[in-house]
mmCIF file of C-alpha atoms in Angstrom:
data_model
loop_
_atom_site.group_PDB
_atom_site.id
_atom_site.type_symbol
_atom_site.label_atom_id
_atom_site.label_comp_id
_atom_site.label_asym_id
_atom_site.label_seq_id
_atom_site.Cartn_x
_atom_site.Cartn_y
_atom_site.Cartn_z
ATOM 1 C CA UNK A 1 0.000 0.000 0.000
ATOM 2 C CA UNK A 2 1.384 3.426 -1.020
ATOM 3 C CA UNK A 3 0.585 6.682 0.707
ATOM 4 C CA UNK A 4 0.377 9.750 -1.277
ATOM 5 C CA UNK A 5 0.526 13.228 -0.269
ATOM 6 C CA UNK A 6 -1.217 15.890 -2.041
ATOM 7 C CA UNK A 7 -0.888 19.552 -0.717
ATOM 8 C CA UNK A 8 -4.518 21.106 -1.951
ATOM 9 C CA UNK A 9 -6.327 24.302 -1.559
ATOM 10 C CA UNK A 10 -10.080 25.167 -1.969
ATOM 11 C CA UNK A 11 -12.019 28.186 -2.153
ATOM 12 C CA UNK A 12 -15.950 28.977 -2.139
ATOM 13 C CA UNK A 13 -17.740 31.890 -2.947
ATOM 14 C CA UNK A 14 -21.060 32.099 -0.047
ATOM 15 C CA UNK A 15 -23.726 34.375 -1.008
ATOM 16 C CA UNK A 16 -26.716 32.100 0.067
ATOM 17 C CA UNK A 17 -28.340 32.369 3.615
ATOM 18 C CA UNK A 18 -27.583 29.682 5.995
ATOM 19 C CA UNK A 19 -27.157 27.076 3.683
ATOM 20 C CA UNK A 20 -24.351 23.985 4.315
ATOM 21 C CA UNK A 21 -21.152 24.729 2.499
ATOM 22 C CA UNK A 22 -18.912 21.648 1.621
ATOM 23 C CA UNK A 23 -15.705 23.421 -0.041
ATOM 24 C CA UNK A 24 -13.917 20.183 -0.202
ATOM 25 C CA UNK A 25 -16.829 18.399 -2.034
ATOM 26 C CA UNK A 26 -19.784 16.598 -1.310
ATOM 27 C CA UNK A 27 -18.366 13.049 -1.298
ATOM 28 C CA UNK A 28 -14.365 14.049 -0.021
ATOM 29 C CA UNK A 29 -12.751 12.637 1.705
ATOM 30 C CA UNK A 30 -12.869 9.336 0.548
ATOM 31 C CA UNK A 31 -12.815 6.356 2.946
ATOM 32 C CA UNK A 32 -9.516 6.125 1.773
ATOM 33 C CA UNK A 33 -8.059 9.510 2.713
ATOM 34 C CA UNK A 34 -7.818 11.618 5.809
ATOM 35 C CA UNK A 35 -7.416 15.022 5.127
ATOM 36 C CA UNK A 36 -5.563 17.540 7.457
ATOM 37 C CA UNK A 37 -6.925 21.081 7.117
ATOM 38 C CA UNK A 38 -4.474 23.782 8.018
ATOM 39 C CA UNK A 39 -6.143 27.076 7.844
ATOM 40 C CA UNK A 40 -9.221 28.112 6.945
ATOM 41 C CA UNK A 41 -9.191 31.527 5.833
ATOM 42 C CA UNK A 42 -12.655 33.729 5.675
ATOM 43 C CA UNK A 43 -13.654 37.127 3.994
ATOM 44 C CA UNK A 44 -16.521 38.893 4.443
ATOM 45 C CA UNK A 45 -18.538 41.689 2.999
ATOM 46 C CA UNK A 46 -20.655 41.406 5.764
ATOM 47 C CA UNK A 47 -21.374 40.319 9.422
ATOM 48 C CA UNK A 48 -22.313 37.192 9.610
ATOM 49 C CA UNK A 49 -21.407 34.405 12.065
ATOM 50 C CA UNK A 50 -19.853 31.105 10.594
ATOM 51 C CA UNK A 51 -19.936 27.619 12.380
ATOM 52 C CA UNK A 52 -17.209 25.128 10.895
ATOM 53 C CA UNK A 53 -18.755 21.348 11.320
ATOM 54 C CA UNK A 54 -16.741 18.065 11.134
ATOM 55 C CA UNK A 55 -19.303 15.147 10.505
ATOM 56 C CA UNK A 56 -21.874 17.214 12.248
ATOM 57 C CA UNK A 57 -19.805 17.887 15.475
ATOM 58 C CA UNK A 58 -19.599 21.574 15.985
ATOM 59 C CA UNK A 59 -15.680 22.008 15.291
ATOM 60 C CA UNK A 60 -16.138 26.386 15.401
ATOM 61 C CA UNK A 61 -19.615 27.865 16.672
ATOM 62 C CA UNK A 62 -20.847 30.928 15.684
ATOM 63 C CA UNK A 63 -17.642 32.446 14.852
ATOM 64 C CA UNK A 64 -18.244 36.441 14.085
ATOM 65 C CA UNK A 65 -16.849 38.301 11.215
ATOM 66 C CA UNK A 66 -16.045 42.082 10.733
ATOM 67 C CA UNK A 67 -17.471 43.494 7.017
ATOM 68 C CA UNK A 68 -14.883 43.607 4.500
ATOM 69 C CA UNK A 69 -11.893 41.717 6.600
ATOM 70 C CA UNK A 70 -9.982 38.477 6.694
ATOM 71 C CA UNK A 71 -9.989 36.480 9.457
ATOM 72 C CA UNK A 72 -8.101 32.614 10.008
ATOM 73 C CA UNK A 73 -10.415 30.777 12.182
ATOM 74 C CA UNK A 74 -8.148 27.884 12.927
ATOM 75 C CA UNK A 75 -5.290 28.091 15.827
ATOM 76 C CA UNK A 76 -5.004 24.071 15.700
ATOM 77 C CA UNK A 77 -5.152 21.579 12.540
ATOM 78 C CA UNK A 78 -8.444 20.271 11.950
ATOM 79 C CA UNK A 79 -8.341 16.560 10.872
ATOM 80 C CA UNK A 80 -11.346 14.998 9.088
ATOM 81 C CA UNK A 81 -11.397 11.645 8.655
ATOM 82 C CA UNK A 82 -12.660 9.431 5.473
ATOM 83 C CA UNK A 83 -15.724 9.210 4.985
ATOM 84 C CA UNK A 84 -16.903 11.818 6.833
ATOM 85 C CA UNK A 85 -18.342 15.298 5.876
ATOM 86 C CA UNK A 86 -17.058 19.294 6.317
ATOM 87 C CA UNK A 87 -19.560 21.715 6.246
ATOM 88 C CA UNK A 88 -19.190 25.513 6.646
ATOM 89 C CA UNK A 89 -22.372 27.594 7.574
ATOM 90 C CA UNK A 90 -23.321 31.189 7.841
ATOM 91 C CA UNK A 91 -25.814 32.319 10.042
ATOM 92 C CA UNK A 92 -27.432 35.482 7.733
ATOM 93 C CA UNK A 93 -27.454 36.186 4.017
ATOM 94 C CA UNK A 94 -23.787 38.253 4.303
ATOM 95 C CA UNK A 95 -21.737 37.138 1.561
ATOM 96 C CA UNK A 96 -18.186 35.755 2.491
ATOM 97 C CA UNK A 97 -15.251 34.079 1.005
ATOM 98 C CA UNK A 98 -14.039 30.738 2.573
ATOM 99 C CA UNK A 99 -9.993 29.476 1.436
ATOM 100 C CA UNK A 100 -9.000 26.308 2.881
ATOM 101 C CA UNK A 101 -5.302 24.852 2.979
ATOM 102 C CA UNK A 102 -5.127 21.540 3.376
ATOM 103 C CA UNK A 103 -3.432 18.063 3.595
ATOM 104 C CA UNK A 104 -4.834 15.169 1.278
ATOM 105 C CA UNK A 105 -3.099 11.745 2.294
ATOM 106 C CA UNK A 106 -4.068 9.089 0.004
ATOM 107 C CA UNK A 107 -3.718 4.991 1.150
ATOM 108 C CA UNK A 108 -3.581 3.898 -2.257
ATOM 109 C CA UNK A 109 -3.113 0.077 -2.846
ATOM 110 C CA UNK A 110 -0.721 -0.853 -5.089
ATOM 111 C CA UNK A 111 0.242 -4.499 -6.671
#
């Protein structure tokens, strides 16, 4: 089995009220990755409040932003595990900008 190591970043563009954000895609990671998010980086035109979940566990609740700054919300790395789901939510209809940084580690089976 081979392990691969893929350095990624992914950005979203939020202008929808409240809705469930999943910037690393709807089915990632895989149940054969585990992916080690480094920063998550927010902009906001707006006020809103942003909640980061990791497979529905509240990771970052209600985290507020200033209008028209950048904030990191992470201090720690956030590891998700495969299988699993990230979501990002906004509380009101502000738009913001989310950039994530991130570690992809692949178990890849080789013969």
């Amino acid at each position: 089995m081979a392990v691969v190591n893929q350095y990624k970043f992914a950005g979203i563009d939020n202008s929808t009220s409240g809705s469930a954000l999943t910037p690393l895609g709807a089915s990632v990671p895989a149940v054969n990755e585990t992916i080690v998010i480094k920063s998550i980086l927010v902009t906001s035109a707006g006020t809103p409040s942003v909640t980061i979940l990791n497979n529905s566990i509240t990771a970052l609740k209600s985290v507020p932003l200033t209008a028209n700054q950048t904030k990191e919300l992470l201090t720690q790395p956030l590891i998700i595990e495969g299988g699993k789901t990230f979501t990002v939510q906004s509380s009101t209809s502000d738009s913001f900008d989310v950039a994530i940084s991130y570690l992809n580690i692949k178990k890849e089976v080789t013969t």
